[in-house]
Amino acid sequence: AFGRVAAASGLRRVVLLSGRGEPQAAVAEEALRGACGEFELTVVRSAFFAQNFSEGALLDSVLGGELVFPAGSAAEPFLDIDDLADVVVAALTGDGHAGAVYELTGPRSLTFEEAAEELGRAAGRPVRYVPVSGPAYAEVLEGFGVSGPEAGFLAELFATLLDGHNSATTDDVKRVLGREAKEFTAFTREAARDGAWHG
């Protein structure tokens, strides 16, 4: 439906924010490609946002000192959303991105245990990673007021995304912007400086 509306509205360029290795996202990508005869489509697949730890779903866990998450020992190349935003702007305002698929990652992969250690150093408080099963994480989400069906969906989604198949890094941020993606350590220092974990 969005593709038809975009085409009817005369849009020249559309950037779709998608997920890496996410089956539902792949379906959405194909649906939009089928409607993009009238506009240029660029697909941007993003790694897990670094800002999930500073202003998103995991902020309370970091503040509480226990990063409870169903990621096992999988590594993830956390992406700073500033890099994501810059790539999207470049794709919307510049030439040469029509039909491109960009897989955006940070420059290195960390396990959630390693990420928790870096978060703790930057925040000036201990943060430990507590791996849990998908069903246990769904219960945690429900405790935060997330509805049962949504909690189950999110737990299943994270189990799919964080099984290790997305651990590889790419150079697509550099390819689009001509600079390196932001390091996770730089993100943690900036977030701490801005008071993200003073709660």
Short mmCIF file of C-alpha atoms in Angstrom, two decimals:
data_model
loop_
_atom_site.label_atom_id
_atom_site.label_comp_id
_atom_site.label_asym_id
_atom_site.label_seq_id
_atom_site.Cartn_x
_atom_site.Cartn_y
_atom_site.Cartn_z
CA ALA A 1 0.00 0.00 0.00
CA PHE A 2 2.81 2.43 0.86
CA GLY A 3 4.45 1.85 -2.52
CA ARG A 4 1.25 2.72 -4.37
CA VAL A 5 0.75 5.87 -2.28
CA ALA A 6 4.38 6.89 -2.80
CA ALA A 7 4.12 6.42 -6.55
CA ALA A 8 0.77 8.24 -6.74
CA SER A 9 2.21 11.13 -4.72
CA GLY A 10 4.99 11.63 -7.23
CA LEU A 11 7.87 10.77 -4.91
CA ARG A 12 11.14 10.41 -6.80
CA ARG A 13 13.15 8.62 -4.12
CA VAL A 14 12.24 6.28 -1.28
CA VAL A 15 14.57 4.80 1.34
CA LEU A 16 13.31 1.75 3.19
CA LEU A 17 14.77 1.06 6.62
CA SER A 18 14.95 -2.70 6.87
CA GLY A 19 16.54 -5.35 9.08
CA ARG A 20 19.52 -7.60 8.51
CA GLY A 21 18.53 -11.23 8.11
CA GLU A 22 14.94 -10.58 9.16
CA PRO A 23 12.41 -12.70 7.21
CA GLN A 24 9.51 -10.26 7.69
CA ALA A 25 11.68 -7.38 6.49
CA ALA A 26 12.58 -9.29 3.33
CA VAL A 27 8.87 -9.63 2.53
CA ALA A 28 8.39 -5.88 2.97
CA GLU A 29 11.38 -5.16 0.73
CA GLU A 30 9.97 -7.31 -2.07
CA ALA A 31 6.52 -5.75 -1.76
CA LEU A 32 7.96 -2.25 -2.10
CA ARG A 33 10.21 -3.27 -5.01
CA GLY A 34 7.10 -4.44 -6.83
CA ALA A 35 5.65 -0.94 -6.60
CA CYS A 36 8.75 1.11 -7.29
CA GLY A 37 8.41 1.57 -11.04
CA GLU A 38 7.71 5.26 -10.46
CA PHE A 39 10.45 6.02 -7.92
CA GLU A 40 14.03 5.15 -7.02
CA LEU A 41 14.23 2.70 -4.12
CA THR A 42 17.19 2.28 -1.78
CA VAL A 43 17.10 -0.39 0.92
CA VAL A 44 19.04 0.23 4.12
CA ARG A 45 19.42 -2.81 6.38
CA SER A 46 20.64 -1.89 9.82
CA ALA A 47 22.46 -3.73 12.56
CA PHE A 48 21.26 -3.43 16.17
CA PHE A 49 21.19 0.24 17.20
CA ALA A 50 23.80 1.27 19.77
CA GLN A 51 21.26 3.79 21.07
CA ASN A 52 19.05 0.96 22.30
CA PHE A 53 21.34 1.04 25.34
CA SER A 54 21.10 4.79 25.95
CA GLU A 55 17.59 5.86 25.01
CA GLY A 56 15.80 2.77 23.86
CA ALA A 57 14.45 -0.51 25.09
CA LEU A 58 17.55 -1.48 27.08
CA LEU A 59 18.14 1.79 28.92
CA ASP A 60 16.39 0.62 32.09
CA SER A 61 18.46 -2.57 32.09
CA VAL A 62 21.69 -0.59 31.87
CA LEU A 63 20.54 1.75 34.64
CA GLY A 64 19.67 -1.27 36.76
CA GLY A 65 23.09 -2.83 36.21
CA GLU A 66 21.79 -5.99 34.54
CA LEU A 67 21.51 -6.21 30.78
CA VAL A 68 18.87 -8.93 30.46
CA PHE A 69 18.60 -10.05 26.85
CA PRO A 70 18.17 -13.24 24.77
CA ALA A 71 21.36 -12.95 22.69
CA GLY A 72 23.39 -15.83 24.11
CA SER A 73 27.02 -15.43 23.13
CA ALA A 74 26.31 -14.02 19.67
CA ALA A 75 28.32 -11.01 18.53
CA GLU A 76 26.67 -7.96 16.97
CA PRO A 77 28.25 -5.03 15.05
CA PHE A 78 26.26 -2.32 16.86
CA LEU A 79 25.44 0.68 14.64
CA ASP A 80 25.26 4.29 15.80
CA ILE A 81 22.00 5.82 14.56
CA ASP A 82 23.84 9.00 13.57
CA ASP A 83 25.58 6.92 10.89
CA LEU A 84 22.24 5.46 9.84
CA ALA A 85 20.69 8.92 9.55
CA ASP A 86 23.60 10.22 7.49
CA VAL A 87 23.33 7.30 5.05
CA VAL A 88 19.57 7.79 4.65
CA VAL A 89 20.04 11.51 3.96
CA ALA A 90 22.76 10.72 1.42
CA ALA A 91 20.51 8.21 -0.34
CA LEU A 92 17.60 10.66 -0.45
CA THR A 93 19.56 13.70 -1.59
CA GLY A 94 22.41 12.28 -3.66
CA ASP A 95 22.71 10.38 -6.92
CA GLY A 96 23.88 6.83 -7.46
CA HIS A 97 21.83 5.03 -4.80
CA ALA A 98 18.85 3.84 -6.87
CA GLY A 99 18.41 0.10 -6.48
CA ALA A 100 21.19 -0.16 -3.91
CA VAL A 101 20.96 -2.35 -0.81
CA TYR A 102 23.18 -1.16 2.03
CA GLU A 103 23.91 -3.32 5.06
CA LEU A 104 24.98 -0.91 7.77
CA THR A 105 27.09 -2.04 10.73
CA GLY A 106 29.54 -0.63 13.17
CA PRO A 107 33.24 -1.27 12.55
CA ARG A 108 33.54 -4.25 14.96
CA SER A 109 31.37 -6.93 16.47
CA LEU A 110 30.95 -7.36 20.22
CA THR A 111 29.10 -9.90 22.29
CA PHE A 112 26.49 -8.47 24.62
CA GLU A 113 28.80 -9.37 27.49
CA GLU A 114 31.56 -7.24 25.95
CA ALA A 115 29.07 -4.45 25.25
CA ALA A 116 27.92 -4.54 28.89
CA GLU A 117 31.53 -4.16 30.07
CA GLU A 118 32.04 -1.12 27.83
CA LEU A 119 28.73 0.37 28.91
CA GLY A 120 29.70 -0.07 32.55
CA ARG A 121 33.06 1.63 32.06
CA ALA A 122 31.47 4.61 30.36
CA ALA A 123 28.58 4.84 32.82
CA GLY A 124 30.84 4.53 35.86
CA ARG A 125 28.77 1.69 37.30
CA PRO A 126 28.86 -2.10 36.96
CA VAL A 127 26.73 -3.50 34.16
CA ARG A 128 26.62 -7.25 33.63
CA TYR A 129 25.03 -9.20 30.83
CA VAL A 130 22.40 -11.74 31.86
CA PRO A 131 21.53 -14.05 28.95
CA VAL A 132 18.00 -15.45 29.07
CA SER A 133 15.84 -17.63 26.87
CA GLY A 134 13.29 -16.15 24.49
CA PRO A 135 10.29 -17.13 26.66
CA ALA A 136 12.00 -15.71 29.77
CA TYR A 137 12.64 -12.46 27.93
CA ALA A 138 9.00 -12.29 26.87
CA GLU A 139 8.09 -12.47 30.57
CA VAL A 140 10.52 -9.64 31.31
CA LEU A 141 8.87 -7.51 28.63
CA GLU A 142 5.42 -8.27 29.97
CA GLY A 143 6.67 -7.08 33.37
CA PHE A 144 7.42 -3.74 31.70
CA GLY A 145 3.86 -3.55 30.39
CA VAL A 146 4.35 -4.97 26.90
CA SER A 147 1.34 -7.01 25.79
CA GLY A 148 1.72 -10.79 25.64
CA PRO A 149 1.52 -11.12 21.84
CA GLU A 150 3.96 -8.24 21.26
CA ALA A 151 6.36 -9.59 23.89
CA GLY A 152 6.29 -13.00 22.25
CA PHE A 153 6.87 -11.49 18.82
CA LEU A 154 9.84 -9.42 20.03
CA ALA A 155 11.42 -12.37 21.84
CA GLU A 156 11.10 -14.51 18.71
CA LEU A 157 12.45 -11.70 16.53
CA PHE A 158 15.54 -11.23 18.70
CA ALA A 159 16.13 -14.99 18.74
CA THR A 160 16.12 -14.92 14.93
CA LEU A 161 18.30 -11.82 14.56
CA LEU A 162 20.81 -12.62 17.29
CA ASP A 163 21.70 -16.21 16.47
CA GLY A 164 25.13 -15.19 15.14
CA HIS A 165 24.32 -14.92 11.43
CA ASN A 166 24.45 -11.10 11.56
CA SER A 167 27.83 -10.86 13.30
CA ALA A 168 29.87 -9.88 10.23
CA THR A 169 30.74 -6.23 9.68
CA THR A 170 30.47 -4.36 6.38
CA ASP A 171 32.08 -1.21 5.00
CA ASP A 172 28.84 0.19 3.59
CA VAL A 173 28.86 3.23 5.91
CA LYS A 174 32.28 4.16 4.54
CA ARG A 175 31.23 3.33 0.99
CA VAL A 176 28.32 5.79 1.18
CA LEU A 177 29.76 8.50 3.44
CA GLY A 178 33.49 8.29 2.75
CA ARG A 179 34.27 7.86 6.45
CA GLU A 180 34.39 5.06 8.98
CA ALA A 181 31.36 4.08 11.02
CA LYS A 182 31.40 5.23 14.64
CA GLU A 183 33.06 2.90 17.13
CA PHE A 184 30.93 1.48 19.96
CA THR A 185 33.41 2.87 22.49
CA ALA A 186 32.94 6.36 21.01
CA PHE A 187 29.18 5.94 21.30
CA THR A 188 29.40 4.95 24.99
CA ARG A 189 31.64 7.92 25.81
CA GLU A 190 29.37 10.39 24.04
CA ALA A 191 26.25 8.94 25.65
CA ALA A 192 27.85 9.12 29.10
CA ARG A 193 28.95 12.71 28.47
CA ASP A 194 25.38 13.58 27.49
CA GLY A 195 24.02 12.09 30.73
CA ALA A 196 22.33 9.00 29.30
CA TRP A 197 23.06 6.88 32.38
CA HIS A 198 22.66 9.42 35.19
CA GLY A 199 19.23 8.04 36.10
#
